[in-house]
mmCIF file of C-alpha atoms and ligand atoms in Angstrom:
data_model
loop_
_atom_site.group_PDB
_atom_site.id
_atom_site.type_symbol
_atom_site.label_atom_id
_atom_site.label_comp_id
_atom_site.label_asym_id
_atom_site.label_seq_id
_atom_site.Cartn_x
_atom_site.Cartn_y
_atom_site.Cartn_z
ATOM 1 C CA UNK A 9 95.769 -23.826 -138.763
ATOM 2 C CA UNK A 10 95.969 -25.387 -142.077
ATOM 3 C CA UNK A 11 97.268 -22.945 -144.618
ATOM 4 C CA UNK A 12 97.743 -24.137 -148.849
ATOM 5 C CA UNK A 13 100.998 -22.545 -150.187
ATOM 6 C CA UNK A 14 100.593 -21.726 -153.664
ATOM 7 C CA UNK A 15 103.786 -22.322 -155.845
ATOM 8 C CA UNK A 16 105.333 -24.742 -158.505
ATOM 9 C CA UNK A 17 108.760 -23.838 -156.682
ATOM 10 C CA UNK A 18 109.746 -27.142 -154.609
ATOM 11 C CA UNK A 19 112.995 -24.772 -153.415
ATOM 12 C CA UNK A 20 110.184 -21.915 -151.707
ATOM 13 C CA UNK A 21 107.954 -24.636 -150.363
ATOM 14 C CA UNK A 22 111.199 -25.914 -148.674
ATOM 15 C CA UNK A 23 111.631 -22.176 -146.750
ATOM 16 C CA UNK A 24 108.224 -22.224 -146.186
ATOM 17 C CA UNK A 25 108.036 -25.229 -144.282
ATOM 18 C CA UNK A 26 110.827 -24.424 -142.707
ATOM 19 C CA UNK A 27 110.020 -20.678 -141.368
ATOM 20 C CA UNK A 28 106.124 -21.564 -140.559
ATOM 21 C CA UNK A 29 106.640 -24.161 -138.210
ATOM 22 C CA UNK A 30 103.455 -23.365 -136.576
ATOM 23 C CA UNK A 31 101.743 -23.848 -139.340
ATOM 24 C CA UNK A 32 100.315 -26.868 -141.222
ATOM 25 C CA UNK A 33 101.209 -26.521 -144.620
ATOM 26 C CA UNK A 34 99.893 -27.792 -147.590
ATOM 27 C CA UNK A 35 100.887 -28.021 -151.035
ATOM 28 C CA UNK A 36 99.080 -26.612 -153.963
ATOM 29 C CA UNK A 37 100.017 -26.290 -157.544
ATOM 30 C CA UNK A 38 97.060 -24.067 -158.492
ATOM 31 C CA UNK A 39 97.728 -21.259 -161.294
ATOM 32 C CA UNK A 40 97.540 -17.928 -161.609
ATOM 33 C CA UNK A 41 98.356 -15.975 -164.648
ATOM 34 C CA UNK A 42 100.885 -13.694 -163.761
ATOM 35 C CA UNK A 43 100.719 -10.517 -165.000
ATOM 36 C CA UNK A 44 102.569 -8.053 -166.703
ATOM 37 C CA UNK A 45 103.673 -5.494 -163.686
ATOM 38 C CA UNK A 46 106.062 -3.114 -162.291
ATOM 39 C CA UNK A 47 105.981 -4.525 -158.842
ATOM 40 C CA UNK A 48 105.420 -7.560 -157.030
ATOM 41 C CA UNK A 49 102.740 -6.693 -155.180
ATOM 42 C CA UNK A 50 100.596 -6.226 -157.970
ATOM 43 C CA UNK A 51 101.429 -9.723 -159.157
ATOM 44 C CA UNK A 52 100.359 -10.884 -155.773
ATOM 45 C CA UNK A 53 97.377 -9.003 -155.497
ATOM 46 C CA UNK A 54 96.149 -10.030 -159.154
ATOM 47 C CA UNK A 55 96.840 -13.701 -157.980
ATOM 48 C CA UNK A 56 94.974 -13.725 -154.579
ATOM 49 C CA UNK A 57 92.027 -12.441 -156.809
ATOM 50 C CA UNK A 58 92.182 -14.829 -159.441
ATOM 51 C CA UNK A 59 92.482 -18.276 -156.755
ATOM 52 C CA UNK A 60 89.981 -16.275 -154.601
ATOM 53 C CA UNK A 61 87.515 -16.322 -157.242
ATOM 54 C CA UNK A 62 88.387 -20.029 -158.008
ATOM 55 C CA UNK A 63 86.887 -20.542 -154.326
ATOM 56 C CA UNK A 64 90.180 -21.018 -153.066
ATOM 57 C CA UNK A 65 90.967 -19.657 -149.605
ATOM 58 C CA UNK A 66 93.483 -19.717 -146.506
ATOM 59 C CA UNK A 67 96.358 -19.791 -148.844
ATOM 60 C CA UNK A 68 99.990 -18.016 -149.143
ATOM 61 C CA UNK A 69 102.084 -17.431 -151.877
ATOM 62 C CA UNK A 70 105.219 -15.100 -152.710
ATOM 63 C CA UNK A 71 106.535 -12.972 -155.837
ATOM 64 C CA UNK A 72 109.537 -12.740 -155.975
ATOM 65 C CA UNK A 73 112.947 -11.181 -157.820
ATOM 66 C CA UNK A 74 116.594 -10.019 -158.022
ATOM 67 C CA UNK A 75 116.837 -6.142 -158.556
ATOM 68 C CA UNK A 76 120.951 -5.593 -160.162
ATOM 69 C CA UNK A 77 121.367 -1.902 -158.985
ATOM 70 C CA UNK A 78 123.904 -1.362 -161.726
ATOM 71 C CA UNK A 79 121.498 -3.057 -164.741
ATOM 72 C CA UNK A 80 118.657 -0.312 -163.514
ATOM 73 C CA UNK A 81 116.839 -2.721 -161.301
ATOM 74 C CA UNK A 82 116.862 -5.646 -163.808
ATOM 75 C CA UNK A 83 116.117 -8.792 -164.320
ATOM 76 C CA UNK A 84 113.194 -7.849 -161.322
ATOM 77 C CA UNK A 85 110.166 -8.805 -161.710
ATOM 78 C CA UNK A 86 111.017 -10.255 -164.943
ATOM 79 C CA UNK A 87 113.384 -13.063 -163.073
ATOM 80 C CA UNK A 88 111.840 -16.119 -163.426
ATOM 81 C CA UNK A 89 112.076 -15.592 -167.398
ATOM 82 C CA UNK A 90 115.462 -14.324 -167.143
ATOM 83 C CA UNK A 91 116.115 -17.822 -165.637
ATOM 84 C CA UNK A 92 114.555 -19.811 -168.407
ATOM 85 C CA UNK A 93 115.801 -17.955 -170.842
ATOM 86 C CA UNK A 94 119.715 -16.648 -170.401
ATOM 87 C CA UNK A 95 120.101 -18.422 -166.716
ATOM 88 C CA UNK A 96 122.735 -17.260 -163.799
ATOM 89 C CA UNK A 97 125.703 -17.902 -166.613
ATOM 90 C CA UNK A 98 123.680 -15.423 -168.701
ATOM 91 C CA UNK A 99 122.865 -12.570 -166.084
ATOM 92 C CA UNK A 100 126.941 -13.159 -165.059
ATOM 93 C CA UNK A 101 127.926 -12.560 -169.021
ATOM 94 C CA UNK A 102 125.826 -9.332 -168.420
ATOM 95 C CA UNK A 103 127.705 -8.293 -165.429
ATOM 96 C CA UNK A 104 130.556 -8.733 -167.691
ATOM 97 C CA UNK A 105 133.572 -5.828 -166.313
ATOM 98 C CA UNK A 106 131.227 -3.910 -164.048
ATOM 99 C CA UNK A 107 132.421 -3.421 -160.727
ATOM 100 C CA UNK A 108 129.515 -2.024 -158.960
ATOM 101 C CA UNK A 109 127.817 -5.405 -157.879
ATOM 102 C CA UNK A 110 125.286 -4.089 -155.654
ATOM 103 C CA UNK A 111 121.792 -5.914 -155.538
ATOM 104 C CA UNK A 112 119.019 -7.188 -153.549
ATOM 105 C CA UNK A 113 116.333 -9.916 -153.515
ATOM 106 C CA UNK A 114 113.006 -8.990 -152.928
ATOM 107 C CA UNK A 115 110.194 -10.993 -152.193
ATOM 108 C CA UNK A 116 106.014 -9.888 -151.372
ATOM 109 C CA UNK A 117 104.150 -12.266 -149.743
ATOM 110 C CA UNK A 118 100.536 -12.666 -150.001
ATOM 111 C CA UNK A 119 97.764 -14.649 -148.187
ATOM 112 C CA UNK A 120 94.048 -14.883 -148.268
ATOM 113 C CA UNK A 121 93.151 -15.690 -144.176
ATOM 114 C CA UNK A 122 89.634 -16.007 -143.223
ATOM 115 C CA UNK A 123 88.668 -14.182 -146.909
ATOM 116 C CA UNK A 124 90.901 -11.458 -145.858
ATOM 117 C CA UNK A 125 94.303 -10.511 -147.840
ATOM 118 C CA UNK A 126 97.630 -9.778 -145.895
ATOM 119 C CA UNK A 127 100.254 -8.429 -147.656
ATOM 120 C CA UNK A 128 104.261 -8.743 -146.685
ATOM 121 C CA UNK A 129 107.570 -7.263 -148.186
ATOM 122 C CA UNK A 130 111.190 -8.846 -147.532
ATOM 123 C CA UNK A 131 114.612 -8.072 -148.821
ATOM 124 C CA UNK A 132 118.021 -8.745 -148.405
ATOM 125 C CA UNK A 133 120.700 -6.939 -149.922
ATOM 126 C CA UNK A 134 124.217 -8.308 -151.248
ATOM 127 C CA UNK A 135 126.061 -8.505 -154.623
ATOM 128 C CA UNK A 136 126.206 -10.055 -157.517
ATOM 129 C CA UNK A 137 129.444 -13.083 -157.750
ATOM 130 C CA UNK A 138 131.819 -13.475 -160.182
ATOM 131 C CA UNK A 139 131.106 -16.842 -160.682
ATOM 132 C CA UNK A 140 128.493 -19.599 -159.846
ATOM 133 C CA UNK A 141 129.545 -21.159 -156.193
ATOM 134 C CA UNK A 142 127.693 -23.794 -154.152
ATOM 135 C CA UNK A 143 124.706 -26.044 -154.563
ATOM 136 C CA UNK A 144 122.079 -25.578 -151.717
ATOM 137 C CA UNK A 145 118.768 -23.756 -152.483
ATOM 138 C CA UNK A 146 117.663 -22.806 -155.969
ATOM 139 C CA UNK A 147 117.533 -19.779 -159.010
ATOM 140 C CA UNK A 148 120.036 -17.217 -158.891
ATOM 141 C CA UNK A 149 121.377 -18.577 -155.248
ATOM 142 C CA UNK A 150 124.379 -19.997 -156.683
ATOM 143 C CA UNK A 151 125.511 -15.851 -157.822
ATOM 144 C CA UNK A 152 124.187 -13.833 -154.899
ATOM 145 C CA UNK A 153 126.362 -13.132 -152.080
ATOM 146 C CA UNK A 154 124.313 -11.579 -148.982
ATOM 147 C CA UNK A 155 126.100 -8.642 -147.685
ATOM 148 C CA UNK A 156 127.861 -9.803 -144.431
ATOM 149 C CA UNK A 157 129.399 -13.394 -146.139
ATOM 150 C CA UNK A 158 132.276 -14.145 -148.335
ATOM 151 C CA UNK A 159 129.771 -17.130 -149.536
ATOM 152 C CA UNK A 160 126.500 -17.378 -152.057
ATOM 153 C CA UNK A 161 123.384 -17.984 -150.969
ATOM 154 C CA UNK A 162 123.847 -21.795 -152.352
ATOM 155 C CA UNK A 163 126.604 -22.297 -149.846
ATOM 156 C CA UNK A 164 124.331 -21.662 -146.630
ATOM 157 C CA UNK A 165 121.979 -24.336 -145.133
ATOM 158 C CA UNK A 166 118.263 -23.911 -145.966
ATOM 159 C CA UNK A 167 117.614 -22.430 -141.959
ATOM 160 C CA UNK A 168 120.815 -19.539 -142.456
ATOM 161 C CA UNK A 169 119.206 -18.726 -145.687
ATOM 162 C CA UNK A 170 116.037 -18.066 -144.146
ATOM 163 C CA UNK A 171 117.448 -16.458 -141.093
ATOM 164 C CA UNK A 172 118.818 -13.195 -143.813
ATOM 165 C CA UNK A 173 116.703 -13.770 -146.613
ATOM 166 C CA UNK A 174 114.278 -11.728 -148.211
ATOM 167 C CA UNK A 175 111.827 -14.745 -148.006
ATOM 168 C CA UNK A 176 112.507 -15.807 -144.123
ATOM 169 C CA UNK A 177 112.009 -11.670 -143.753
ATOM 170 C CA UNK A 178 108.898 -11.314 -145.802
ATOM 171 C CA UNK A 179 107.581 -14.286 -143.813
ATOM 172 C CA UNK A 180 108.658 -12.844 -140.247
ATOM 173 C CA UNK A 181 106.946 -9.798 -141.284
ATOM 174 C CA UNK A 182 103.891 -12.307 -142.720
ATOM 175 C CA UNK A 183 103.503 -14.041 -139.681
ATOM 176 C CA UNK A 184 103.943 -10.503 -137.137
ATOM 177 C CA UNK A 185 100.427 -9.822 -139.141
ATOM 178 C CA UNK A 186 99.095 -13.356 -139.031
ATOM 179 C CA UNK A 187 99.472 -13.781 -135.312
ATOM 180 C CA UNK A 188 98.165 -10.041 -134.454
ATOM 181 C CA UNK A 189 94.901 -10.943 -135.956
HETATM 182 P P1 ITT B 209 106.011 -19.636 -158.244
HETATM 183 O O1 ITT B 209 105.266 -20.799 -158.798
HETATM 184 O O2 ITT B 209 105.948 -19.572 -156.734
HETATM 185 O O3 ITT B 209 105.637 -18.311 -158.880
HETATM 186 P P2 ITT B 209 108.611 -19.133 -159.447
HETATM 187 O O4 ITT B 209 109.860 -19.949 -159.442
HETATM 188 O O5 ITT B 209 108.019 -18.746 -160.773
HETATM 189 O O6 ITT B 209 107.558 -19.928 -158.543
HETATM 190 P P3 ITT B 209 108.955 -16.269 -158.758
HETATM 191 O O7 ITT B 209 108.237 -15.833 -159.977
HETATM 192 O O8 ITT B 209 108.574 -15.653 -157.458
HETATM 193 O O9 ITT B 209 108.860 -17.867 -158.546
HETATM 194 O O10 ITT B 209 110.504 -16.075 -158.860
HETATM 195 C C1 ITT B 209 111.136 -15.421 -159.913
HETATM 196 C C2 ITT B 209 112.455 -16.081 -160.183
HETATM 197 O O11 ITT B 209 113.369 -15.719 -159.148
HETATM 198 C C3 ITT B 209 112.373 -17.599 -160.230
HETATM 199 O O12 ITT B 209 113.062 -18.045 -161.378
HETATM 200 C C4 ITT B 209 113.048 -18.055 -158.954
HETATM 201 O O13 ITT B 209 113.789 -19.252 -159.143
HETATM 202 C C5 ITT B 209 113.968 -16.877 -158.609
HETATM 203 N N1 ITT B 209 114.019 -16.763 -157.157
HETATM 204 C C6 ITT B 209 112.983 -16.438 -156.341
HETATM 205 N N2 ITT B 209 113.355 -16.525 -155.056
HETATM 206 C C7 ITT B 209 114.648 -16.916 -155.052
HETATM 207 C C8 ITT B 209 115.568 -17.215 -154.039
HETATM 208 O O14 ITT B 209 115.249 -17.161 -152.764
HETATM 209 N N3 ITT B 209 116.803 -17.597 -154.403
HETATM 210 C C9 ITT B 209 117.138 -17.686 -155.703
HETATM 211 N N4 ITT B 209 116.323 -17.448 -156.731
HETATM 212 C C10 ITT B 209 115.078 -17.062 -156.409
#
C-alpha cells in the first residue's frame, strides 16, 4: 500500500517513516488552509475535505499541539504560530516562576483510505523544562520532558520518541484501524 503523507514538516515525515514501516510512503506538500478551531480534529477533518475535493486520496496527515496545563491549555492548537512568532525561548519567558509544569502533546491523525476517513488521537504527557536541552527532533522538543525521563524530547533518538509520543501513539492507534479494515 502506497499511502501520500501530507505535511511541510520534514521532522513528522521522519516519525512517519519510521512508525509505518509497512507502509510505502510518499511525500506530498499539498495545502490545506487550516482553520480557525478549538480542536484538532476539526482541523483534520476540514483538511481531508479540502485535498479530498482536490481529487486527492489514500493520504495521512496529523494536527498537532502542546496543551501548558498551567497557561489554560495554551499555546494548543495555536502552536505552530506560537513557534513562528515567540519560539520555545518565548513560551519558556512565559513559564517564567510557575512551578506547576504539567503539559501534554497531542496529536489527531487523519487519513482518507479507499475514499473513507479514519480518524486517530495520541498524547503524551510530561512538563514543561526550564531551559532548552538537546538537538534531536524538532518544535518545542528541545522544552518538553515526557513524564518518566530526566531528558527532553530532543535528547531521545527518533525510534524512543516514537515509542512514548503522542505521534508514534496516534499512529499505533491509526494503524489498529487501518489494519482492521
Ligand atoms: P504540517 O504541515 O504537517 O501542518 P506543522 O509544523 O504546521 O506541519 P502542526 O500544525 O501539526 O504542524 O504543529 C503545530 C506546531 O507544533 C508546529 O510548530 C510543530 O513544530 C509543533 N509540533 C508538532 N508536533 C511536535 C512534536 O512531536 N515535537 C515538537 N513540536 C511539535
Amino acid at each position: 500500500m502506497k499511502l501520500q503523507v501530507i505535511t511541510s514538516n520534514q521532522g513528522k515525515l521522519r516519525e512517519f517513516q519510521a512508525a509505518l514501516p509497512q507502509v510505502e510512503i510518499i511525500h506530498n506538500d499539498a495545502d490545506c488552509d487550516e482553520i480557525q478551531a478549538d480542536t484538532l480534529e476539526e482541523v483534520v477533518l476540514s483538511c481531508i475535505e479540502q485535498l479530498r475535493s482536490k481529487g486527492l486520496n489514500n493520504f495521512i496527515l496529523d494536527d498537532s499541539g502542546l496543551f501548558v496545563d498551567g497557561l489554560q491549555g495554551f499555546p494548543g492548537v495555536y502552536s505552530s504560530y506560537v513557534l513562528r512568532t515567540i519560539g520555545n525561548a518565548g513560551l519558556l519567558q512565559l513559564m517564567d516562576g510557575r512551578t506547576e509544569r504539567q503539559a501534554r502533546f497531542k496529536s489527531c491523525i487523519g487519513a482518507l483510505i479507499d475514499s473513507e476517513v479514519i480518524i486517530a488521537h495520541g498524547e503524551c504527557q510530561g512538563k514543561i523544562a526550564f531551559a532548552e536541552s538537546g538537538t534531536e527532533g524538532f518544535g518545542f522538543d528541545p522544552i518538553f520532558i515526557p513524564d518518566g525521563y530526566e531528558v527532553s524530547f530532543a535528547e531521545l533518538s527518533l525510534a524512543e520518541k516514537n515509542k512514548i509520543s503522542h505521534r508514534g501513539n496516534a499512529l499505533r492507534a491509526f494503524s489498529a484501524q487501518f489494519n482492521s479494515r
